[in-house]
Structures are given as structure tokens and as C-alpha cells.
């Protein structure tokens, strides 16, 4: 059972376009992370959101945590070819500091064409 | 750079043979994790460790064992490799107990023929 559903699974756009990737769940998460992964490499952490309704910006990337802490979105403005990659969301369900298991979504493969 | 190395980076092995993958960290962190990544499944936790000789199972632990005899090394063993264990394996660390953030190694691509 996939606790985190990402959509879309694949996205191909032209350079300069805007896009939004969604990460949804029926479960509440104490925090949620977004990672970006390039071929042949491990995922790299982009951001962590903790508070319901929180919005964080990283240059052209805007991350939002839902008010109920069950969903999140990643919005990219004016996409560039360098944004191409696999975007993964991951949620931590426990507020406990021990263990800290993350549940990952399946990922969104983004291709930005020149 | 998360200070994590994985070895080997690529391995091809035959069904039924034992395989050990190594994760090495240089930062002395307590928590280490092993994941596998497969198309359509994202990253799934195999085992994790919260200290030397302290380990616990993840969601896909069947067929895998782990050991952690030193803080810096976390080993993943496939006792008898099967074709269903063909995957890319990632090790991760957790740098602080104040956050759930994890930092990943470069991965090991394992093919079981």
C-alpha cells in the first residue's frame, strides 16, 4: 500500500513553462521532505516542511505543506533544462525522534525540453 | 556531499549466491538506512540501524540481513540472491535527531541473473 501518492508520474514540458507536482496521502505527517534525483545518483534533499500551511521557496521552486499536513505540492516557475530529474516526496509519520522512518512517494519524472 | 560511500557501485551475480553491499560514512552518525529503488515503487526501506549492533526491519526486509559492528559501516547481505532482488540499493544517514531529513549515498546497482 502506497501511503504517498505522487502525481503526475511523468511530466514533459518546454523550457519556460510552469508546473506543479502533487504529493497526497490520507495520513497525517509530522514533516515532509522533497528530494530530487538525477540518473545514477542518490536523492538529494531540497526542502523540509513541518508546519501545516507552510510555504517555502527555493529560487524558482515553491513548496507548500497542506493545512492538515496530509499533502504537499511543488511548483516550479519558468522551468529550465537543469530542472530535469526525478522528484520524490517523503513523509515522516512519527513525531518521535527515534527510528524516523520515511515513506516515499513513487516519484515524478520531470523532463524539461529546450 | 553527504560523506557516504557505497561499494560496490555495480554488481552482477547469479541466483543463489550470497551478496554483501557496504555503506560507509565518515561523519559518525548514529542512524543509517538501506533502501531499494524499483520502477513504480519509489524507495522502500529494507532495514535501518540506530547504533552499533542495533538494527530493525523495514517494510521489505525478507531475504535481507544487516550488520553494524562499527559506527561507520552498515552492511546489507542477501543470503541467497534471487532475481526479484535485482534493484538499485541506496544507503542513507540521518544527521540530527532534530529532523527527519536523510542524506543518501550514490547507490549500488545489483543485477541477479
Short mmCIF file of N, CA, C and O in Angstrom, two decimals, chain A residues 27-105:
data_model
loop_
_atom_site.label_atom_id
_atom_site.label_comp_id
_atom_site.label_asym_id
_atom_site.label_seq_id
_atom_site.Cartn_x
_atom_site.Cartn_y
_atom_site.Cartn_z
N UNK A 27 -2.92 10.01 5.28
CA UNK A 27 -2.28 10.02 6.59
C UNK A 27 -1.71 11.39 6.90
O UNK A 27 -1.34 12.14 5.99
N UNK A 28 -1.61 11.66 8.17
CA UNK A 28 -1.00 12.91 8.63
C UNK A 28 0.49 12.69 8.83
O UNK A 28 0.90 11.67 9.40
N UNK A 29 1.28 13.62 8.38
CA UNK A 29 2.73 13.53 8.53
C UNK A 29 3.24 14.64 9.45
O UNK A 29 2.74 15.77 9.41
N UNK A 30 4.22 14.31 10.25
CA UNK A 30 4.81 15.33 11.12
C UNK A 30 5.74 16.24 10.32
O UNK A 30 5.95 17.39 10.71
N UNK A 31 6.28 15.74 9.25
CA UNK A 31 7.08 16.56 8.35
C UNK A 31 7.12 15.88 6.99
O UNK A 31 6.83 14.69 6.88
N UNK A 32 7.46 16.66 5.99
CA UNK A 32 7.53 16.11 4.64
C UNK A 32 8.73 16.70 3.94
O UNK A 32 8.99 17.91 4.06
N UNK A 33 9.45 15.86 3.26
CA UNK A 33 10.63 16.31 2.52
C UNK A 33 10.40 16.12 1.02
O UNK A 33 9.66 15.24 0.60
N UNK A 34 11.07 16.96 0.25
CA UNK A 34 11.15 16.80 -1.20
C UNK A 34 12.61 16.57 -1.57
O UNK A 34 13.50 17.28 -1.08
N UNK A 35 12.81 15.56 -2.43
CA UNK A 35 14.13 15.23 -2.92
C UNK A 35 14.12 15.29 -4.44
O UNK A 35 13.09 15.10 -5.08
N UNK A 36 15.31 15.52 -5.00
CA UNK A 36 15.48 15.46 -6.44
C UNK A 36 16.60 14.47 -6.73
O UNK A 36 17.65 14.48 -6.06
N UNK A 37 16.36 13.64 -7.73
CA UNK A 37 17.33 12.59 -8.05
C UNK A 37 17.66 12.63 -9.53
O UNK A 37 16.76 12.67 -10.37
N UNK A 38 18.94 12.58 -9.83
CA UNK A 38 19.39 12.51 -11.22
C UNK A 38 19.86 11.10 -11.52
O UNK A 38 20.20 10.33 -10.61
N UNK A 39 19.87 10.72 -12.79
CA UNK A 39 20.24 9.34 -13.17
C UNK A 39 21.60 8.94 -12.61
O UNK A 39 22.55 9.69 -12.69
N UNK A 40 21.64 7.75 -11.99
CA UNK A 40 22.90 7.23 -11.48
C UNK A 40 23.35 7.82 -10.16
O UNK A 40 24.46 7.55 -9.72
N UNK A 41 22.50 8.63 -9.55
CA UNK A 41 22.86 9.26 -8.29
C UNK A 41 21.80 9.02 -7.23
O UNK A 41 20.68 8.61 -7.53
N UNK A 42 22.15 9.30 -5.98
CA UNK A 42 21.18 9.20 -4.92
C UNK A 42 20.31 10.44 -4.84
O UNK A 42 20.67 11.50 -5.36
N UNK A 43 19.15 10.34 -4.18
CA UNK A 43 18.30 11.52 -3.99
C UNK A 43 19.02 12.60 -3.19
O UNK A 43 19.77 12.30 -2.26
N UNK A 44 18.74 13.84 -3.55
CA UNK A 44 19.32 14.99 -2.85
C UNK A 44 18.18 15.78 -2.23
O UNK A 44 17.22 16.13 -2.92
N UNK A 45 18.31 16.09 -0.95
CA UNK A 45 17.27 16.82 -0.24
C UNK A 45 17.14 18.24 -0.77
O UNK A 45 18.13 18.97 -0.90
N UNK A 46 15.89 18.64 -1.07
CA UNK A 46 15.62 20.01 -1.49
C UNK A 46 15.09 20.85 -0.33
O UNK A 46 15.56 21.96 -0.09
N UNK A 47 14.09 20.30 0.37
CA UNK A 47 13.44 21.09 1.41
C UNK A 47 12.70 20.19 2.37
O UNK A 47 12.35 19.06 2.02
N UNK A 48 12.48 20.68 3.57
CA UNK A 48 11.62 20.03 4.55
C UNK A 48 10.54 21.02 4.97
O UNK A 48 10.85 22.18 5.26
N UNK A 49 9.29 20.56 5.00
CA UNK A 49 8.20 21.38 5.53
C UNK A 49 7.63 20.67 6.75
O UNK A 49 7.53 19.44 6.77
N UNK A 50 7.30 21.46 7.75
CA UNK A 50 6.92 20.90 9.04
C UNK A 50 5.54 21.37 9.50
O UNK A 50 4.76 20.61 10.06
N UNK A 51 5.24 22.63 9.27
CA UNK A 51 4.02 23.22 9.79
C UNK A 51 2.93 23.22 8.74
O UNK A 51 3.17 23.55 7.57
N UNK A 52 1.69 22.87 9.12
CA UNK A 52 0.56 22.91 8.21
C UNK A 52 0.41 24.28 7.58
O UNK A 52 0.43 25.29 8.31
N UNK A 53 0.27 24.34 6.27
CA UNK A 53 0.14 25.61 5.56
C UNK A 53 1.47 26.27 5.23
O UNK A 53 1.49 27.32 4.56
N UNK A 54 2.55 25.68 5.64
CA UNK A 54 3.87 26.27 5.42
C UNK A 54 4.20 26.35 3.94
O UNK A 54 3.91 25.44 3.18
N UNK A 55 4.82 27.45 3.55
CA UNK A 55 5.29 27.65 2.19
C UNK A 55 6.78 27.98 2.25
O UNK A 55 7.20 28.84 3.02
N UNK A 56 7.57 27.25 1.46
CA UNK A 56 9.00 27.54 1.38
C UNK A 56 9.38 27.74 -0.07
O UNK A 56 8.86 27.04 -0.95
N UNK A 57 10.29 28.69 -0.28
CA UNK A 57 10.75 28.96 -1.64
C UNK A 57 12.24 28.70 -1.75
O UNK A 57 13.02 29.05 -0.87
N UNK A 58 12.60 28.08 -2.86
CA UNK A 58 13.99 27.81 -3.16
C UNK A 58 14.20 28.25 -4.60
O UNK A 58 13.95 27.50 -5.54
N UNK A 59 14.59 29.51 -4.77
CA UNK A 59 14.73 30.12 -6.10
C UNK A 59 13.42 30.00 -6.86
O UNK A 59 12.42 30.59 -6.46
N UNK A 60 13.36 29.24 -7.92
CA UNK A 60 12.13 29.13 -8.72
C UNK A 60 11.21 28.02 -8.24
O UNK A 60 10.16 27.77 -8.83
N UNK A 61 11.59 27.35 -7.18
CA UNK A 61 10.78 26.25 -6.65
C UNK A 61 10.01 26.72 -5.42
O UNK A 61 10.60 27.31 -4.51
N UNK A 62 8.71 26.43 -5.37
CA UNK A 62 7.88 26.77 -4.23
C UNK A 62 7.25 25.49 -3.70
O UNK A 62 6.61 24.75 -4.45
N UNK A 63 7.44 25.26 -2.42
CA UNK A 63 6.93 24.07 -1.76
C UNK A 63 5.85 24.48 -0.77
O UNK A 63 6.01 25.45 -0.05
N UNK A 64 4.76 23.70 -0.74
CA UNK A 64 3.70 24.00 0.20
C UNK A 64 3.27 22.73 0.92
O UNK A 64 3.15 21.67 0.31
N UNK A 65 3.06 22.85 2.20
CA UNK A 65 2.54 21.76 3.03
C UNK A 65 1.07 22.05 3.29
O UNK A 65 0.72 23.17 3.66
N UNK A 66 0.20 21.06 3.09
CA UNK A 66 -1.22 21.28 3.28
C UNK A 66 -1.56 21.62 4.72
O UNK A 66 -0.83 21.25 5.65
N UNK A 67 -2.67 22.31 4.89
CA UNK A 67 -3.08 22.74 6.23
C UNK A 67 -3.21 21.56 7.19
O UNK A 67 -2.89 21.67 8.38
N UNK A 68 -3.70 20.44 6.67
CA UNK A 68 -3.91 19.26 7.52
C UNK A 68 -2.69 18.36 7.57
O UNK A 68 -2.74 17.29 8.19
N UNK A 69 -1.63 18.76 6.93
CA UNK A 69 -0.36 18.02 6.89
C UNK A 69 -0.54 16.63 6.27
O UNK A 69 0.12 15.66 6.68
N UNK A 70 -1.44 16.53 5.27
CA UNK A 70 -1.63 15.27 4.58
C UNK A 70 -1.15 15.35 3.13
O UNK A 70 -1.08 14.32 2.45
N UNK A 71 -0.82 16.54 2.66
CA UNK A 71 -0.46 16.67 1.27
C UNK A 71 0.54 17.82 1.09
O UNK A 71 0.68 18.68 1.98
N UNK A 72 1.19 17.80 -0.06
CA UNK A 72 2.17 18.83 -0.35
C UNK A 72 2.23 19.04 -1.85
O UNK A 72 1.81 18.17 -2.63
N UNK A 73 2.73 20.18 -2.24
CA UNK A 73 2.92 20.45 -3.67
C UNK A 73 4.26 21.12 -3.90
O UNK A 73 4.80 21.79 -3.02
N UNK A 74 4.75 20.91 -5.10
CA UNK A 74 5.99 21.55 -5.57
C UNK A 74 5.66 22.27 -6.86
O UNK A 74 5.19 21.65 -7.82
N UNK A 75 5.88 23.56 -6.87
CA UNK A 75 5.61 24.36 -8.06
C UNK A 75 6.94 24.91 -8.58
O UNK A 75 7.72 25.46 -7.81
N UNK A 76 7.16 24.72 -9.87
CA UNK A 76 8.38 25.27 -10.50
C UNK A 76 7.95 26.33 -11.49
O UNK A 76 7.10 26.08 -12.36
N UNK A 77 8.52 27.49 -11.36
CA UNK A 77 8.24 28.61 -12.25
C UNK A 77 9.33 28.70 -13.31
O UNK A 77 10.52 28.58 -13.00
N UNK A 78 8.90 28.89 -14.54
CA UNK A 78 9.85 29.07 -15.66
C UNK A 78 10.91 27.96 -15.66
O UNK A 78 12.10 28.22 -15.47
N UNK A 79 10.44 26.74 -15.87
CA UNK A 79 11.33 25.58 -15.78
C UNK A 79 12.52 25.70 -16.73
O UNK A 79 12.41 26.26 -17.83
N UNK A 80 13.63 25.14 -16.28
CA UNK A 80 14.85 25.12 -17.08
C UNK A 80 15.27 23.67 -17.31
O UNK A 80 14.86 22.77 -16.56
N UNK A 81 16.09 23.45 -18.32
CA UNK A 81 16.51 22.08 -18.63
C UNK A 81 17.23 21.45 -17.43
O UNK A 81 17.15 20.24 -17.22
N UNK A 82 17.87 22.26 -16.64
CA UNK A 82 18.55 21.76 -15.46
C UNK A 82 17.62 21.26 -14.37
O UNK A 82 18.07 20.64 -13.40
N UNK A 83 16.32 21.51 -14.50
CA UNK A 83 15.34 21.03 -13.52
C UNK A 83 14.95 19.57 -13.80
O UNK A 83 14.27 18.95 -12.99
N UNK A 84 15.36 19.06 -14.94
CA UNK A 84 15.06 17.68 -15.29
C UNK A 84 15.56 16.73 -14.21
O UNK A 84 16.68 16.85 -13.73
N UNK A 85 14.69 15.79 -13.84
CA UNK A 85 15.07 14.81 -12.82
C UNK A 85 13.85 14.14 -12.23
O UNK A 85 12.72 14.42 -12.61
N UNK A 86 14.10 13.26 -11.28
CA UNK A 86 13.03 12.56 -10.57
C UNK A 86 12.80 13.27 -9.25
O UNK A 86 13.73 13.43 -8.45
N UNK A 87 11.59 13.72 -9.03
CA UNK A 87 11.25 14.43 -7.80
C UNK A 87 10.47 13.48 -6.88
O UNK A 87 9.46 12.90 -7.28
N UNK A 88 10.96 13.36 -5.68
CA UNK A 88 10.38 12.44 -4.70
C UNK A 88 9.91 13.19 -3.47
O UNK A 88 10.64 14.05 -2.96
N UNK A 89 8.71 12.87 -3.01
CA UNK A 89 8.30 13.38 -1.71
C UNK A 89 8.42 12.25 -0.70
O UNK A 89 8.33 11.06 -1.05
N UNK A 90 8.66 12.59 0.54
CA UNK A 90 8.82 11.60 1.60
C UNK A 90 8.27 12.17 2.89
O UNK A 90 8.59 13.31 3.25
N UNK A 91 7.46 11.37 3.57
CA UNK A 91 6.84 11.84 4.79
C UNK A 91 7.29 11.06 6.00
O UNK A 91 7.53 9.86 5.92
N UNK A 92 7.40 11.77 7.11
CA UNK A 92 7.69 11.14 8.40
C UNK A 92 6.40 11.17 9.22
O UNK A 92 5.82 12.25 9.42
N UNK A 93 5.96 10.01 9.67
CA UNK A 93 4.66 9.94 10.32
C UNK A 93 4.73 10.14 11.82
O UNK A 93 3.75 10.47 12.46
N UNK A 94 5.92 9.92 12.37
CA UNK A 94 6.01 9.96 13.82
C UNK A 94 6.72 11.22 14.27
O UNK A 94 7.66 11.66 13.64
N UNK A 95 6.26 11.77 15.36
CA UNK A 95 6.95 12.91 15.93
C UNK A 95 8.12 12.46 16.79
O UNK A 95 8.94 13.24 17.20
N UNK A 96 8.20 11.14 17.02
CA UNK A 96 9.29 10.63 17.84
C UNK A 96 10.60 10.81 17.10
O UNK A 96 10.68 10.70 15.89
N UNK A 97 11.63 11.05 17.83
CA UNK A 97 12.92 11.24 17.19
C UNK A 97 13.61 9.92 16.89
O UNK A 97 14.50 9.86 16.07
N UNK A 98 13.16 8.85 17.50
CA UNK A 98 13.83 7.56 17.26
C UNK A 98 13.30 6.93 15.97
O UNK A 98 12.15 7.10 15.62
N UNK A 99 14.16 6.20 15.30
CA UNK A 99 13.72 5.50 14.09
C UNK A 99 13.62 6.40 12.90
O UNK A 99 14.40 6.31 11.97
N UNK A 100 12.63 7.28 12.92
CA UNK A 100 12.45 8.24 11.85
C UNK A 100 12.36 7.57 10.50
O UNK A 100 13.16 7.84 9.60
N UNK A 101 11.40 6.68 10.35
CA UNK A 101 11.19 6.07 9.05
C UNK A 101 10.51 7.07 8.14
O UNK A 101 9.59 7.78 8.55
N UNK A 102 10.95 7.07 6.90
CA UNK A 102 10.32 7.90 5.89
C UNK A 102 9.53 7.01 4.94
O UNK A 102 9.97 5.93 4.58
N UNK A 103 8.38 7.51 4.52
CA UNK A 103 7.60 6.86 3.48
C UNK A 103 7.74 7.68 2.22
O UNK A 103 7.45 8.89 2.24
N UNK A 104 8.16 7.05 1.13
CA UNK A 104 8.41 7.77 -0.11
C UNK A 104 7.26 7.58 -1.09
O UNK A 104 6.65 6.51 -1.17
N UNK A 105 6.99 8.64 -1.84
CA UNK A 105 6.12 8.51 -2.98
C UNK A 105 6.87 7.84 -4.13
O UNK A 105 8.09 7.65 -4.06
#
